[in-house]
Short mmCIF file of N, CA and C in Angstrom, two decimals:
data_model
loop_
_atom_site.label_atom_id
_atom_site.label_comp_id
_atom_site.label_asym_id
_atom_site.label_seq_id
_atom_site.Cartn_x
_atom_site.Cartn_y
_atom_site.Cartn_z
N MET K 1194 -249.94 69.22 45.83
CA MET K 1194 -248.95 69.50 44.80
C MET K 1194 -249.34 68.72 43.54
N ASN K 1195 -249.20 69.37 42.43
CA ASN K 1195 -249.49 68.75 41.15
C ASN K 1195 -248.41 67.70 40.86
N THR K 1196 -248.83 66.52 40.46
CA THR K 1196 -247.88 65.44 40.19
C THR K 1196 -246.92 65.81 39.07
N TYR K 1197 -247.43 66.47 38.04
CA TYR K 1197 -246.57 66.87 36.91
C TYR K 1197 -245.50 67.85 37.37
N GLU K 1198 -245.90 68.83 38.18
CA GLU K 1198 -244.93 69.81 38.69
C GLU K 1198 -243.88 69.14 39.56
N PHE K 1199 -244.33 68.20 40.40
CA PHE K 1199 -243.39 67.46 41.26
C PHE K 1199 -242.39 66.69 40.41
N GLU K 1200 -242.88 65.94 39.42
CA GLU K 1200 -242.01 65.14 38.57
C GLU K 1200 -241.03 66.01 37.79
N ALA K 1201 -241.48 67.15 37.30
CA ALA K 1201 -240.61 68.06 36.57
C ALA K 1201 -239.52 68.61 37.49
N ALA K 1202 -239.90 69.01 38.70
CA ALA K 1202 -238.91 69.53 39.65
C ALA K 1202 -237.93 68.45 40.06
N PHE K 1203 -238.43 67.24 40.27
CA PHE K 1203 -237.57 66.13 40.66
C PHE K 1203 -236.60 65.79 39.52
N ASP K 1204 -237.08 65.81 38.29
CA ASP K 1204 -236.23 65.55 37.13
C ASP K 1204 -235.11 66.60 37.05
N GLN K 1205 -235.45 67.85 37.28
CA GLN K 1205 -234.43 68.91 37.25
C GLN K 1205 -233.40 68.68 38.36
N PHE K 1206 -233.87 68.25 39.52
CA PHE K 1206 -232.97 67.96 40.63
C PHE K 1206 -232.01 66.83 40.28
N LEU K 1207 -232.51 65.79 39.63
CA LEU K 1207 -231.67 64.64 39.28
C LEU K 1207 -230.62 65.00 38.23
N GLN K 1208 -230.86 66.03 37.46
CA GLN K 1208 -229.92 66.41 36.41
C GLN K 1208 -228.83 67.36 36.91
N ARG K 1209 -228.85 67.72 38.16
CA ARG K 1209 -227.86 68.66 38.70
C ARG K 1209 -226.57 67.95 39.10
N HIS K 1210 -225.49 68.68 39.04
CA HIS K 1210 -224.18 68.16 39.43
C HIS K 1210 -224.18 67.74 40.90
N GLU K 1211 -224.87 68.48 41.73
CA GLU K 1211 -224.89 68.17 43.16
C GLU K 1211 -225.50 66.79 43.42
N TYR K 1212 -226.51 66.42 42.64
CA TYR K 1212 -227.10 65.09 42.81
C TYR K 1212 -226.09 64.01 42.43
N ASP K 1213 -225.37 64.21 41.33
CA ASP K 1213 -224.37 63.22 40.91
C ASP K 1213 -223.31 63.03 41.98
N GLU K 1214 -222.89 64.13 42.59
CA GLU K 1214 -221.87 64.04 43.64
C GLU K 1214 -222.42 63.32 44.87
N ALA K 1215 -223.64 63.66 45.27
CA ALA K 1215 -224.26 62.99 46.42
C ALA K 1215 -224.45 61.50 46.16
N GLU K 1216 -224.88 61.16 44.94
CA GLU K 1216 -225.07 59.75 44.58
C GLU K 1216 -223.74 58.99 44.64
N HIS K 1217 -222.67 59.63 44.19
CA HIS K 1217 -221.35 59.00 44.24
C HIS K 1217 -220.96 58.68 45.69
N TYR K 1218 -221.14 59.66 46.59
CA TYR K 1218 -220.77 59.45 47.98
C TYR K 1218 -221.66 58.40 48.66
N LEU K 1219 -222.94 58.39 48.34
CA LEU K 1219 -223.82 57.37 48.91
C LEU K 1219 -223.42 55.98 48.45
N PHE K 1220 -223.10 55.84 47.15
CA PHE K 1220 -222.67 54.55 46.63
C PHE K 1220 -221.38 54.10 47.31
N SER K 1221 -220.42 55.02 47.47
CA SER K 1221 -219.16 54.68 48.13
C SER K 1221 -219.39 54.23 49.56
N MET K 1222 -220.29 54.91 50.27
CA MET K 1222 -220.57 54.56 51.65
C MET K 1222 -221.20 53.16 51.73
N VAL K 1223 -222.14 52.87 50.87
CA VAL K 1223 -222.79 51.55 50.87
C VAL K 1223 -221.78 50.46 50.53
N ARG K 1224 -220.90 50.74 49.55
CA ARG K 1224 -219.90 49.74 49.16
C ARG K 1224 -218.92 49.48 50.30
N LEU K 1225 -218.47 50.53 50.97
CA LEU K 1225 -217.55 50.36 52.10
C LEU K 1225 -218.21 49.57 53.23
N ALA K 1226 -219.48 49.86 53.51
CA ALA K 1226 -220.20 49.13 54.56
C ALA K 1226 -220.36 47.65 54.19
N PHE K 1227 -220.66 47.39 52.93
CA PHE K 1227 -220.80 46.01 52.48
C PHE K 1227 -219.45 45.28 52.58
N ALA K 1228 -218.37 45.94 52.17
CA ALA K 1228 -217.04 45.33 52.23
C ALA K 1228 -216.65 45.04 53.67
N ALA K 1229 -217.00 45.94 54.60
CA ALA K 1229 -216.69 45.71 56.02
C ALA K 1229 -217.45 44.49 56.54
N GLY K 1230 -218.71 44.39 56.18
CA GLY K 1230 -219.50 43.21 56.59
C GLY K 1230 -218.97 41.93 55.96
N TRP K 1231 -218.55 42.04 54.73
CA TRP K 1231 -217.99 40.89 54.00
C TRP K 1231 -216.74 40.38 54.71
N ARG K 1232 -215.84 41.31 55.06
CA ARG K 1232 -214.60 40.92 55.76
C ARG K 1232 -214.90 40.39 57.15
N ALA K 1233 -215.89 41.00 57.84
CA ALA K 1233 -216.25 40.53 59.18
C ALA K 1233 -216.81 39.11 59.14
N ALA K 1234 -217.42 38.73 58.03
CA ALA K 1234 -217.97 37.38 57.88
C ALA K 1234 -216.91 36.39 57.40
N GLY K 1235 -215.67 36.85 57.24
CA GLY K 1235 -214.59 35.96 56.86
C GLY K 1235 -214.26 35.94 55.38
N GLY K 1236 -214.86 36.84 54.63
CA GLY K 1236 -214.57 36.88 53.20
C GLY K 1236 -213.27 37.61 52.91
N ASP K 1237 -212.70 37.32 51.76
CA ASP K 1237 -211.49 38.03 51.33
C ASP K 1237 -211.85 39.45 50.95
N PRO K 1238 -210.98 40.41 51.27
CA PRO K 1238 -211.26 41.79 50.88
C PRO K 1238 -211.28 41.92 49.35
N PRO K 1239 -212.08 42.84 48.84
CA PRO K 1239 -212.13 43.00 47.38
C PRO K 1239 -210.79 43.49 46.84
N LYS K 1240 -210.45 42.99 45.66
CA LYS K 1240 -209.20 43.39 45.02
C LYS K 1240 -209.43 44.63 44.18
N ALA K 1241 -208.44 45.48 44.12
CA ALA K 1241 -208.52 46.66 43.27
C ALA K 1241 -208.46 46.21 41.81
N GLU K 1242 -209.35 46.72 41.02
CA GLU K 1242 -209.39 46.36 39.61
C GLU K 1242 -209.32 47.62 38.76
N ARG K 1243 -208.81 47.46 37.56
CA ARG K 1243 -208.79 48.58 36.64
C ARG K 1243 -210.21 48.88 36.18
N LEU K 1244 -210.51 50.16 36.08
CA LEU K 1244 -211.83 50.55 35.62
C LEU K 1244 -211.95 50.45 34.11
N PHE K 1245 -210.84 50.69 33.43
CA PHE K 1245 -210.86 50.60 31.98
C PHE K 1245 -209.46 50.29 31.50
N GLU K 1246 -209.36 49.85 30.27
CA GLU K 1246 -208.07 49.52 29.68
C GLU K 1246 -208.01 50.15 28.29
N LEU K 1247 -206.93 50.84 28.03
CA LEU K 1247 -206.75 51.45 26.72
C LEU K 1247 -206.36 50.38 25.71
N ILE K 1248 -207.00 50.41 24.59
CA ILE K 1248 -206.69 49.48 23.51
C ILE K 1248 -206.08 50.31 22.38
N LEU K 1249 -204.84 50.04 22.10
CA LEU K 1249 -204.14 50.77 21.06
C LEU K 1249 -204.30 50.06 19.73
N THR K 1250 -204.67 50.80 18.73
CA THR K 1250 -204.80 50.21 17.40
C THR K 1250 -203.50 50.43 16.64
N PRO K 1251 -203.13 49.50 15.78
CA PRO K 1251 -201.89 49.68 15.03
C PRO K 1251 -201.99 50.89 14.11
N LYS K 1252 -200.87 51.57 14.00
CA LYS K 1252 -200.82 52.75 13.14
C LYS K 1252 -200.86 52.28 11.69
N PRO K 1253 -201.72 52.90 10.86
CA PRO K 1253 -201.76 52.46 9.46
C PRO K 1253 -200.45 52.79 8.76
N LYS K 1254 -200.06 51.88 7.88
CA LYS K 1254 -198.81 52.08 7.15
C LYS K 1254 -198.99 53.15 6.09
N GLN K 1255 -197.96 53.92 5.92
CA GLN K 1255 -197.94 54.93 4.86
C GLN K 1255 -197.67 54.23 3.54
N PRO K 1256 -198.12 54.79 2.44
CA PRO K 1256 -197.87 54.15 1.14
C PRO K 1256 -196.39 53.89 0.90
N SER K 1257 -195.52 54.73 1.40
CA SER K 1257 -194.08 54.53 1.19
C SER K 1257 -193.55 53.35 2.00
N GLU K 1258 -194.26 52.94 3.06
CA GLU K 1258 -193.83 51.83 3.90
C GLU K 1258 -194.33 50.48 3.38
N THR K 1259 -195.28 50.49 2.49
CA THR K 1259 -195.86 49.25 1.98
C THR K 1259 -194.97 48.70 0.87
N PRO K 1260 -194.53 47.45 0.99
CA PRO K 1260 -193.70 46.89 -0.08
C PRO K 1260 -194.50 46.76 -1.37
N THR K 1261 -193.85 47.03 -2.45
CA THR K 1261 -194.54 46.91 -3.74
C THR K 1261 -194.35 45.51 -4.28
N GLU K 1262 -195.43 44.95 -4.78
CA GLU K 1262 -195.39 43.61 -5.35
C GLU K 1262 -195.64 43.72 -6.84
N PRO K 1263 -194.97 42.90 -7.61
CA PRO K 1263 -195.23 42.95 -9.04
C PRO K 1263 -196.65 42.54 -9.35
N GLU K 1264 -197.22 43.19 -10.29
CA GLU K 1264 -198.59 42.87 -10.67
C GLU K 1264 -198.60 41.55 -11.43
N THR K 1265 -199.55 40.72 -11.10
CA THR K 1265 -199.68 39.45 -11.81
C THR K 1265 -200.89 39.54 -12.70
N PRO K 1266 -200.76 39.11 -13.92
CA PRO K 1266 -201.92 39.18 -14.81
C PRO K 1266 -203.00 38.22 -14.34
N THR K 1267 -204.23 38.64 -14.46
CA THR K 1267 -205.35 37.77 -14.08
C THR K 1267 -205.85 37.07 -15.33
N GLU K 1268 -206.23 35.84 -15.15
CA GLU K 1268 -206.74 35.06 -16.28
C GLU K 1268 -208.21 35.31 -16.44
N PRO K 1269 -208.68 35.42 -17.71
CA PRO K 1269 -210.11 35.66 -17.93
C PRO K 1269 -210.98 34.49 -17.64
#
């Protein structure tokens, strides 16, 4: 088999949705097995953590909401 053809076919395989799904399940299986071994060795079970946190930015004030200040003359 030509190495270039093999690499091209393998690259196409890696870009498929089925590969992503299989990779997800393999990772989950390895993590569960590691956690079971960890607990069997007397370790604390892993805690559930948030994957992400939404950061809300303050809403910009409308010009009508901004208090008006008197203009002060600037010195030259």
